[in-house]
XYZ file of C-alpha atoms in Angstrom:
663
model
C 7.223 -14.033 -35.364
C 6.499 -10.312 -35.003
C 4.193 -10.956 -32.028
C 7.035 -12.607 -30.076
C 9.591 -9.907 -30.942
C 9.883 -7.307 -28.157
C 11.629 -3.963 -28.624
C 12.572 -1.003 -26.472
C 9.496 1.128 -25.775
C 6.977 -1.741 -25.906
C 4.398 -2.202 -23.144
C 4.427 -5.851 -22.100
C 2.952 -8.273 -19.553
C 5.307 -9.744 -16.958
C 4.387 -12.756 -14.822
C 5.871 -12.881 -11.319
C 3.295 -15.248 -9.795
C 1.178 -18.054 -11.199
C -1.941 -16.924 -9.292
C -1.593 -13.113 -9.339
C -2.374 -10.882 -12.351
C 0.314 -9.884 -14.812
C 2.543 -6.884 -14.189
C 2.390 -4.191 -16.872
C 5.765 -2.644 -17.670
C 7.401 -0.533 -20.370
C 10.751 -1.734 -21.707
C 13.478 0.914 -21.429
C 16.581 -1.195 -22.051
C 17.461 -4.749 -23.014
C 20.768 -5.878 -21.507
C 22.637 -9.133 -21.875
C 24.075 -10.499 -18.640
C 27.390 -12.314 -18.172
C 25.746 -15.754 -18.149
C 24.000 -15.089 -21.476
C 20.516 -14.261 -20.203
C 18.620 -11.126 -21.205
C 17.332 -8.687 -18.595
C 14.892 -5.876 -19.291
C 15.080 -2.550 -17.490
C 11.441 -1.501 -17.257
C 9.255 1.330 -15.995
C 6.606 0.240 -13.466
C 2.913 0.883 -14.056
C 0.427 0.209 -11.254
C -3.188 -0.915 -11.212
C -5.973 0.228 -8.922
C -5.520 -2.901 -6.800
C -1.900 -1.864 -6.102
C -2.724 1.483 -4.449
C -4.465 2.321 -1.175
C -8.175 2.970 -0.676
C -7.606 6.707 -0.150
C -5.813 7.004 -3.485
C -8.579 4.991 -5.151
C -11.074 7.549 -3.878
C -8.923 10.304 -5.365
C -8.779 8.440 -8.680
C -12.586 8.087 -8.670
C -12.961 11.829 -8.167
C -10.581 12.517 -11.046
C -12.516 10.090 -13.269
C -15.835 11.818 -12.492
C -14.344 15.226 -13.330
C -13.019 13.861 -16.614
C -16.414 12.410 -17.560
C -18.133 15.731 -16.847
C -15.598 17.825 -18.762
C -15.386 15.545 -21.788
C -19.140 14.771 -21.773
C -18.764 11.005 -21.939
C -21.798 8.906 -22.879
C -23.589 7.087 -20.065
C -22.280 3.621 -19.211
C -23.704 0.564 -17.481
C -22.516 -0.506 -14.052
C -20.661 -3.470 -15.508
C -18.879 -1.199 -18.007
C -17.834 1.160 -15.206
C -16.568 -1.839 -13.263
C -14.502 -3.146 -16.179
C -13.232 0.328 -17.038
C -11.453 0.500 -13.671
C -9.443 -2.542 -14.735
C -8.205 -0.647 -17.817
C -6.888 2.333 -15.827
C -3.188 2.380 -14.946
C -0.966 4.759 -13.018
C 2.405 5.751 -14.415
C 5.441 5.959 -12.131
C 9.141 6.776 -12.313
C 10.178 3.560 -10.603
C 12.555 1.322 -12.548
C 13.304 -2.347 -12.019
C 15.077 -5.165 -13.836
C 13.188 -8.332 -14.740
C 14.175 -11.449 -16.710
C 13.018 -11.234 -20.309
C 11.805 -14.835 -20.134
C 8.938 -13.685 -17.852
C 7.344 -11.671 -20.664
C 3.885 -13.036 -21.526
C 2.734 -10.725 -24.317
C 2.275 -7.144 -25.525
C -0.297 -4.541 -24.588
C -1.107 -0.959 -25.543
C -1.006 1.911 -23.009
C -1.924 5.479 -24.008
C -2.322 8.810 -22.262
C -5.993 9.620 -21.693
C -7.172 12.527 -23.837
C -10.324 14.604 -23.705
C -11.237 13.494 -27.220
C -11.137 9.787 -26.248
C -14.304 7.795 -25.639
C -13.884 5.564 -22.586
C -16.040 2.762 -23.951
C -13.590 2.436 -26.843
C -10.997 0.953 -24.476
C -13.410 -1.834 -23.545
C -13.936 -2.781 -27.173
C -10.223 -3.356 -27.786
C -8.211 -6.184 -26.261
C -5.043 -5.470 -24.254
C -5.729 -1.724 -24.288
C -5.096 0.460 -21.211
C -4.933 4.187 -20.413
C -3.400 6.408 -17.740
C -3.882 10.009 -16.639
C -2.286 10.133 -13.161
C 1.248 9.518 -11.887
C 1.768 7.388 -8.749
C 4.767 7.862 -6.453
C 5.405 4.567 -4.585
C 7.707 6.256 -2.038
C 5.591 9.280 -1.122
C 2.302 7.396 -1.717
C 0.888 10.287 -3.760
C -1.201 10.505 -6.905
C -0.658 13.528 -9.157
C -1.785 14.596 -12.622
C 0.588 13.901 -15.479
C 2.340 17.037 -16.735
C 2.551 15.728 -20.277
C -1.058 16.499 -21.140
C -1.868 17.120 -24.790
C -4.072 20.204 -24.903
C -6.633 19.401 -27.540
C -10.114 20.867 -27.528
C -12.155 24.007 -28.093
C -10.963 25.736 -24.914
C -7.335 25.547 -26.056
C -7.949 27.144 -29.479
C -7.045 30.778 -30.189
C -9.853 33.250 -30.789
C -9.275 34.780 -34.227
C -11.037 38.143 -34.807
C -13.039 38.783 -37.936
C -11.175 39.996 -40.982
C -11.432 43.734 -41.692
C -12.584 44.979 -45.019
C -10.233 46.953 -47.241
C -12.209 50.114 -46.598
C -12.260 49.739 -42.780
C -9.357 50.983 -40.692
C -7.845 49.240 -37.671
C -8.915 51.200 -34.620
C -6.814 49.190 -32.164
C -3.825 50.773 -30.382
C -0.817 48.914 -31.714
C 1.416 49.892 -28.776
C -0.823 47.989 -26.403
C -0.950 44.884 -28.558
C 2.774 44.403 -29.207
C 6.225 45.914 -28.619
C 8.430 46.839 -31.558
C 12.016 45.647 -31.077
C 13.460 46.043 -34.584
C 12.646 48.058 -37.681
C 14.010 46.518 -40.877
C 13.316 49.774 -42.771
C 15.909 51.832 -40.864
C 18.396 54.303 -42.314
C 21.457 52.154 -41.558
C 23.049 49.829 -44.056
C 24.016 46.241 -43.338
C 27.825 46.930 -43.193
C 27.214 49.658 -40.604
C 25.102 47.315 -38.480
C 27.807 44.609 -38.682
C 30.481 47.086 -37.581
C 28.364 48.118 -34.605
C 27.945 44.465 -33.592
C 31.744 43.985 -33.724
C 32.165 47.015 -31.453
C 29.565 45.547 -29.044
C 31.530 42.238 -28.861
C 34.736 44.121 -28.159
C 33.077 46.126 -25.404
C 31.735 42.876 -23.925
C 35.210 41.288 -23.941
C 36.689 44.337 -22.225
C 33.862 44.329 -19.652
C 34.634 40.697 -18.767
C 38.286 41.528 -18.297
C 37.318 44.207 -15.747
C 34.854 41.936 -13.887
C 36.497 39.751 -11.212
C 33.975 36.921 -11.312
C 34.131 36.706 -15.088
C 37.936 36.635 -15.082
C 37.816 33.584 -12.789
C 35.329 31.746 -14.974
C 37.024 32.754 -18.242
C 40.701 33.066 -17.367
C 41.875 33.369 -20.989
C 41.168 36.073 -23.544
C 39.906 33.476 -25.982
C 37.211 32.281 -23.545
C 36.163 35.868 -22.742
C 35.839 36.708 -26.440
C 33.787 33.526 -27.007
C 31.458 34.442 -24.145
C 31.104 38.009 -25.459
C 30.127 36.687 -28.885
C 27.033 34.908 -27.574
C 23.489 35.902 -28.499
C 22.932 37.940 -25.340
C 25.533 40.506 -26.490
C 24.077 40.757 -29.992
C 20.506 41.137 -28.633
C 21.673 43.951 -26.357
C 23.426 45.738 -29.257
C 20.370 45.554 -31.547
C 18.094 46.684 -28.710
C 20.426 49.656 -28.147
C 20.148 50.683 -31.800
C 16.347 50.488 -31.645
C 16.138 52.631 -28.495
C 18.479 55.304 -29.921
C 16.662 55.616 -33.239
C 19.453 53.862 -35.167
C 21.882 56.681 -34.376
C 25.347 55.134 -34.170
C 26.865 57.953 -32.062
C 24.150 57.739 -29.401
C 24.266 53.932 -29.447
C 28.074 53.984 -28.906
C 27.702 56.208 -25.854
C 24.994 53.904 -24.485
C 27.289 50.871 -24.765
C 30.017 52.622 -22.751
C 28.434 54.899 -20.118
C 30.459 56.896 -17.599
C 30.506 54.085 -15.020
C 32.187 51.627 -17.372
C 31.251 49.253 -20.173
C 27.958 47.359 -19.947
C 28.349 43.638 -19.160
C 25.644 41.281 -20.471
C 25.704 37.650 -19.321
C 23.330 34.783 -20.069
C 22.512 31.610 -18.100
C 25.568 29.767 -19.396
C 27.826 32.266 -17.642
C 25.676 32.630 -14.525
C 25.765 28.900 -13.771
C 28.832 27.396 -12.124
C 30.488 24.147 -13.187
C 29.021 22.239 -10.222
C 25.520 23.472 -11.053
C 25.988 22.371 -14.648
C 27.005 18.883 -13.422
C 23.896 18.706 -11.236
C 21.766 19.681 -14.205
C 23.281 16.945 -16.380
C 22.692 14.372 -13.615
C 19.076 15.492 -13.213
C 18.535 15.441 -16.970
C 19.778 11.856 -17.051
C 17.299 10.854 -14.322
C 14.149 12.845 -15.147
C 14.564 13.726 -18.803
C 13.006 17.060 -19.814
C 10.806 17.266 -16.711
C 12.094 20.679 -15.617
C 9.746 20.926 -12.619
C 11.258 17.835 -10.990
C 14.774 18.899 -11.994
C 14.336 22.218 -10.222
C 12.583 20.715 -7.186
C 15.027 17.877 -6.479
C 18.366 19.168 -7.779
C 18.312 22.963 -8.267
C 15.749 24.522 -5.906
C 17.619 27.864 -5.808
C 17.127 28.350 -9.563
C 13.949 29.589 -11.181
C 12.056 27.469 -13.686
C 12.720 30.000 -16.465
C 16.440 29.877 -15.685
C 16.474 26.057 -15.906
C 14.636 26.024 -19.228
C 16.873 28.734 -20.682
C 20.007 26.936 -19.562
C 18.800 23.705 -21.180
C 18.434 25.245 -24.638
C 21.781 27.013 -24.316
C 23.413 23.823 -23.049
C 22.250 22.034 -26.226
C 24.457 24.400 -28.279
C 27.658 23.453 -26.419
C 30.225 20.778 -27.155
C 29.303 19.032 -23.912
C 25.880 18.155 -25.302
C 27.411 16.837 -28.525
C 29.827 14.614 -26.577
C 27.066 13.135 -24.433
C 24.946 12.557 -27.489
C 27.774 10.603 -29.115
C 28.325 8.530 -25.959
C 24.637 7.663 -25.745
C 24.612 6.690 -29.403
C 27.606 4.398 -28.840
C 25.930 2.801 -25.800
C 22.710 2.322 -27.746
C 24.614 0.535 -30.530
C 26.149 -1.881 -28.013
C 22.773 -2.693 -26.387
C 20.126 -5.021 -27.715
C 17.489 -3.469 -29.904
C 15.024 -6.333 -29.707
C 14.672 -9.807 -28.255
C 12.675 -12.845 -29.307
C 10.699 -14.579 -26.541
C 8.826 -17.767 -27.557
C 5.244 -18.281 -26.487
C 4.909 -19.634 -22.943
C 3.188 -23.031 -23.166
C 3.791 -24.591 -19.744
C 0.600 -25.467 -17.802
C -0.379 -23.182 -14.955
C -0.119 -24.738 -11.458
C -3.601 -23.391 -10.684
C -5.258 -25.650 -13.258
C -7.830 -27.844 -11.583
C -8.060 -30.428 -14.361
C -6.370 -30.497 -17.740
C -8.390 -31.434 -20.854
C -8.456 -35.213 -21.263
C -7.056 -35.943 -17.796
C -8.754 -37.495 -14.819
C -10.465 -35.159 -12.353
C -8.392 -34.390 -9.323
C -5.167 -33.623 -11.213
C -3.053 -30.511 -10.676
C -4.251 -29.656 -7.213
C -7.931 -30.433 -7.848
C -8.195 -32.760 -4.861
C -11.063 -31.745 -2.615
C -12.934 -29.568 -5.107
C -16.631 -30.164 -5.007
C -18.764 -30.796 -8.041
C -21.311 -28.274 -9.191
C -19.342 -25.141 -8.336
C -19.754 -22.310 -10.825
C -17.349 -19.651 -12.054
C -16.946 -16.800 -9.577
C -16.965 -14.208 -12.365
C -19.470 -15.205 -15.066
C -21.254 -17.903 -12.958
C -21.103 -20.477 -15.735
C -20.999 -24.158 -14.824
C -19.374 -25.434 -18.039
C -15.840 -24.809 -19.202
C -13.111 -26.800 -20.927
C -10.599 -25.712 -18.295
C -10.978 -24.591 -14.666
C -8.504 -22.668 -12.532
C -8.322 -22.390 -8.756
C -8.803 -18.805 -7.594
C -8.751 -17.194 -4.167
C -8.021 -18.828 -0.792
C -7.639 -22.616 -1.006
C -10.156 -23.314 1.774
C -12.897 -21.418 -0.109
C -12.614 -23.661 -3.193
C -13.368 -20.876 -5.676
C -12.616 -21.309 -9.347
C -12.705 -19.467 -12.651
C -13.433 -20.626 -16.167
C -10.842 -20.331 -18.929
C -12.000 -16.968 -20.335
C -12.405 -15.363 -16.901
C -8.974 -16.647 -15.883
C -7.375 -14.895 -18.877
C -9.323 -11.743 -18.000
C -8.093 -11.989 -14.391
C -4.455 -12.378 -15.438
C -4.538 -9.487 -17.919
C -6.792 -6.936 -16.234
C -6.467 -7.815 -12.544
C -10.172 -8.261 -11.756
C -13.356 -10.160 -12.508
C -15.726 -9.379 -15.358
C -18.706 -8.768 -13.090
C -18.692 -7.071 -9.680
C -18.951 -9.654 -6.902
C -20.808 -9.391 -3.611
C -17.559 -8.632 -1.833
C -17.223 -5.515 -4.003
C -20.629 -4.197 -2.975
C -22.851 -5.643 -5.718
C -25.261 -8.572 -5.793
C -25.940 -11.015 -8.568
C -29.426 -9.651 -9.045
C -28.028 -6.188 -9.791
C -29.496 -4.461 -6.738
C -27.382 -1.735 -5.212
C -25.846 -2.746 -1.907
C -25.077 -0.441 0.975
C -21.468 0.652 1.528
C -19.474 -1.758 3.632
C -18.357 1.023 5.934
C -21.924 1.313 7.354
C -22.480 -2.418 7.914
C -21.910 -4.681 10.858
C -19.571 -7.619 10.799
C -22.385 -10.138 10.326
C -23.916 -8.135 7.459
C -20.605 -7.958 5.604
C -20.046 -11.666 6.054
C -23.612 -12.340 4.898
C -22.784 -10.582 1.613
C -19.973 -13.000 0.868
C -20.632 -15.395 -2.015
C -19.003 -18.167 0.030
C -21.893 -18.193 2.532
C -24.631 -18.531 -0.091
C -23.271 -21.412 -2.192
C -24.241 -24.895 -1.105
C -21.591 -27.223 0.187
C -19.066 -24.497 1.082
C -17.567 -23.766 4.465
C -19.580 -21.396 6.598
C -17.841 -18.322 7.902
C -17.974 -18.048 11.655
C -18.918 -14.883 13.502
C -15.325 -14.620 14.646
C -12.536 -14.677 12.084
C -11.301 -18.133 13.106
C -11.214 -21.382 11.173
C -12.193 -24.521 13.031
C -10.144 -27.664 12.592
C -10.362 -31.230 13.889
C -7.384 -33.443 14.771
C -8.427 -36.979 13.904
C -5.851 -39.514 15.063
C -5.292 -42.908 13.495
C -5.086 -46.224 15.344
C -1.305 -46.321 14.916
C -0.990 -42.883 16.475
C -3.020 -43.910 19.498
C -0.920 -47.058 19.934
C 2.308 -45.034 19.582
C 1.254 -42.835 22.486
C 1.258 -45.879 24.794
C 4.204 -47.798 23.365
C 6.544 -44.782 23.025
C 5.415 -42.947 26.106
C 9.012 -42.341 27.238
C 9.865 -40.648 23.911
C 6.646 -38.751 23.353
C 6.210 -37.379 26.905
C 2.602 -36.378 26.400
C 2.368 -34.380 29.638
C 5.375 -32.302 28.679
C 4.019 -31.801 25.138
C 0.657 -30.662 26.520
C 2.354 -27.993 28.602
C 4.358 -26.823 25.576
C 1.959 -26.978 22.602
C 4.137 -24.648 20.549
C 7.073 -27.114 20.518
C 7.147 -29.416 17.488
C 7.099 -33.226 17.818
C 8.936 -35.497 15.416
C 6.013 -37.760 14.570
C 7.988 -39.776 12.009
C 10.617 -40.738 14.586
C 7.917 -41.744 17.086
C 6.132 -43.919 14.532
C 9.411 -45.535 13.444
C 10.269 -46.385 17.038
C 6.735 -47.674 17.545
C 7.082 -50.109 14.625
C 10.241 -51.472 16.253
C 8.733 -51.833 19.727
C 5.301 -53.026 18.625
C 6.186 -56.759 18.064
C 7.761 -56.939 21.533
C 4.979 -55.029 23.211
C 2.299 -57.294 21.702
C 3.468 -60.273 23.818
C 2.619 -58.584 27.098
C -0.641 -57.012 28.108
C -0.866 -53.238 27.996
C -1.104 -51.689 31.439
C -3.925 -49.219 31.517
C -4.040 -46.827 34.401
C -7.517 -46.731 35.852
C -8.660 -43.204 36.568
C -11.330 -42.993 39.267
C -14.283 -41.060 37.973
C -17.280 -39.934 40.033
C -20.677 -41.344 39.282
C -23.238 -39.529 37.209
C -25.469 -38.894 40.237
C -22.680 -37.088 42.093
C -21.866 -34.960 39.044
C -25.525 -33.925 38.657
C -25.752 -33.005 42.345
C -22.574 -30.909 42.140
C -23.789 -29.100 39.026
C -27.139 -28.404 40.715
C -25.365 -26.774 43.640
C -23.312 -24.582 41.317
C -26.227 -23.653 39.030
C -26.538 -19.858 38.587
C -29.542 -18.135 40.099
C -31.582 -15.640 38.100
C -31.423 -12.218 39.734
C -34.532 -10.084 39.601
C -34.055 -6.373 39.237
C -35.771 -4.361 42.021
C -38.956 -2.629 41.012
C -38.938 1.121 40.826
C -36.899 3.567 38.844
C -34.778 1.851 36.142
C -31.087 1.654 36.778
C -29.250 4.084 34.488
C -26.817 2.633 31.954
C -24.580 5.661 31.771
C -22.609 6.101 34.933
C -22.522 9.857 34.313
C -26.245 10.044 35.095
C -25.867 8.907 38.717
C -22.754 9.099 40.849
C -21.704 5.500 41.431
C -18.615 4.128 43.147
C -15.811 3.328 40.781
C -15.660 -0.289 41.923
C -19.275 -0.916 40.918
C -19.067 0.410 37.369
C -18.975 -2.243 34.664
C -16.907 -1.821 31.542
C -18.652 -2.494 28.221
C -21.635 -4.047 29.986
C -19.772 -7.070 31.415
C -21.322 -8.760 34.441
C -19.782 -7.999 37.823
C -18.161 -10.690 39.898
C -21.043 -11.454 42.274
C -23.566 -11.605 39.409
C -21.664 -14.124 37.304
C -23.050 -17.248 38.890
C -25.478 -16.063 41.519
C -23.042 -16.464 44.423
C -19.447 -15.638 45.239
C -16.769 -17.756 43.567
C -13.108 -18.041 44.409
C -10.243 -17.854 41.962
C -10.332 -21.624 41.354
C -14.125 -21.949 40.974
C -14.894 -22.999 44.576
C -16.895 -21.018 47.148
C -15.011 -18.494 49.214
C -13.502 -19.510 52.507
C -14.927 -18.293 55.754
C -14.300 -14.642 56.367
C -14.089 -13.680 52.666
C -16.743 -11.279 51.378
C -17.402 -9.669 48.020
C -18.607 -6.095 47.718
C -22.276 -5.878 46.832
C -22.869 -4.385 43.450
C -26.051 -3.065 41.870
C -27.671 -4.826 38.936
C -26.826 -2.983 35.714
C -28.896 -3.312 32.588
C -26.709 -4.968 29.970
C -26.505 -3.678 26.449
C -27.091 -5.956 23.493
C -23.728 -7.309 22.363
C -23.055 -9.039 19.044
C -22.056 -12.668 18.921
C -18.492 -11.889 17.922
C -17.975 -9.386 20.765
C -19.738 -11.393 23.485
C -17.938 -11.363 26.866
C -16.732 -14.441 28.711
C -19.446 -16.289 30.725
C -17.624 -15.936 34.089
C -15.510 -13.047 35.320
C -13.228 -13.502 38.333
C -12.489 -10.361 40.309
C -9.769 -10.431 42.948
C -10.490 -8.856 46.300
C -8.261 -7.900 49.196
C -8.875 -11.255 50.851
C -7.973 -13.299 47.777
C -4.834 -11.248 47.203
C -3.866 -11.795 50.817
C -4.392 -15.547 50.430
C -2.176 -15.675 47.346
C 0.752 -14.440 49.400
C 0.555 -17.606 51.502
C 0.881 -19.846 48.400
C 4.285 -21.108 47.372
C 5.454 -20.924 43.777
C 4.954 -24.667 43.293
C 1.397 -24.496 44.626
C 0.534 -21.603 42.273
C 1.862 -23.567 39.284
C -0.115 -26.627 40.366
C -3.281 -24.552 40.683
C -2.750 -23.037 37.213
C -2.254 -26.456 35.609
C -5.226 -28.041 37.399
C -7.777 -25.285 37.973
C -10.551 -27.819 38.725
C -8.946 -28.955 41.976
C -9.446 -27.007 45.226
C -6.489 -25.106 46.609
C -5.498 -25.967 50.147
C -4.079 -23.035 52.023
C -2.395 -23.332 55.404
C -3.045 -20.101 57.188
C -0.351 -19.062 59.686
C -1.191 -19.244 63.357
C -1.982 -15.747 64.630
C 0.526 -14.529 67.271
C -0.503 -14.713 70.895
C -1.430 -11.362 72.459
C 0.989 -9.968 75.028
C -0.198 -9.958 78.668
C -1.463 -6.579 79.718
C -0.191 -5.480 83.164
C -2.971 -5.066 85.671
C -3.031 -1.633 87.204
C -4.790 -1.523 90.598
C -7.704 0.768 90.829
C -7.464 3.844 93.031
C -8.934 3.715 96.607
C -9.809 6.232 99.230
C -7.033 5.037 101.577
C -4.167 7.451 102.094
C -0.809 6.817 100.548
C 1.993 6.423 103.092
C 5.529 7.344 102.123
C 8.223 5.883 104.364
C 11.369 7.809 104.875
């Protein structure tokens, strides 16, 4: 009964997903909604898996500093791995969650220098935190509420002097004397002087313009003059004047006018006081955040002093009564029964047939991904569905509570044999994929060099018949041109079942597609076979184009083959030889760099020249679409007839005969 009773201030597990780990939250309020349900206002705590890699590096550095300062005992690699699952990060983010999603209690404490880290591993449902995470700013800061316990925080007490020895220290340098109880004045005289100091303070506020606005009535001015700041000033005046009342009176009222002493309650305006109350409601007694977000023009000492003076006012008493009344109306505790529904990730329930609860397709002989055991009363699916990973019952509970696996996996940089693996940041793609546990287990899908999953579309006999019978509805040519458009397969199959009895009476008309013979195909492939180019003997061709000045058109990017080296001879844009009059610029053979399988270039690269671009202008839009849909067919281009040259007038050559001009 007590285990299922949850109160304000408890740290609890919340489940928001059947496959993800529990959320760890602290209950701040329990509210009853209009429909009768109970909602919990909670404070969010984050795990290491919820923050970025940069912040994880910062948390690792903070953990190493803590271990060095507190002199923690040495731990095994598995203990260090599990200890990261026990570390949480506090935040000031609030959210409301249904109370029915609570799955149990846990214990979260602030990490102290006197704590032993291995003690958290020995206790179940025990976590610690030392840093505060800001989800908005994405920052990780040290918690200000540190309990200073340890030898370096203890005061150094000097040795006790003997009765015969005298204290040789200078008392004036050690402390300042502010009041002497053994003075010559009597208590009634001191009280009379304090009354005179209050009267002088009231008169000083009447003369001050700003004070008369804040305290418009005489009663308010007298109340402000009766505060501790006036009494401290009066007693300090007596001490400075050697407890001489005549000199102290003249000090209270100098020639310039009476002395006005004001504390933080008078210095703050009403709007500033409202901002302080709003900040106190949001941040509590975190005066650094109050000053930074609400009152940046005030000093930290002024904020702290105002807080303790504000607690003596009627405003504080009224708010305290309102909060007490609200707390009485809210729920103090709520009873949540134990959650007994089966998890959807169960592969097979005890006593049921294999293949239940999403176990279809799971292979036999797979072991637990965490503890590598092959026997368990209950198995749970874990990870991507296509990888078919699973966890045993105990590792599944560990995953839900602590957000990780008991042992470090190969994906986390550790092997099953315990050998230290190199950091993933210094590995190639194939090396990282080779570390995956999915590539080493028998019967599992192999990861390709490229991050793509292969799939096969295997059609049934009814589907193949429906393509012929319902050809007018399916429109296979149109669907092939638009593969992104969805096809209503159920409607096509339903129409096929209606048309199939009628279509069975007549013979199906199959369109015969003329196909070339095998001999012709072999001859055509032999003509298009690429020729191996031999590099000229002599000095090796430089790889870096900065070593030798080369034309820009002949430089290859990332070691890809140039156009004329792709197949041994020039190719057109549709795979056929160039037409007459089309030439490709000769390019030098460049030594190719070794490229990985995943980054390998395409086998053929088509480069457009001036001639091919000129030929494209003579193609119509319909011909370009036809060439794009059927790139294996040759493109027929009708070149325009060149214009006839204009006749050049024949100019007679000059002779030696004279030129006669007739008048």
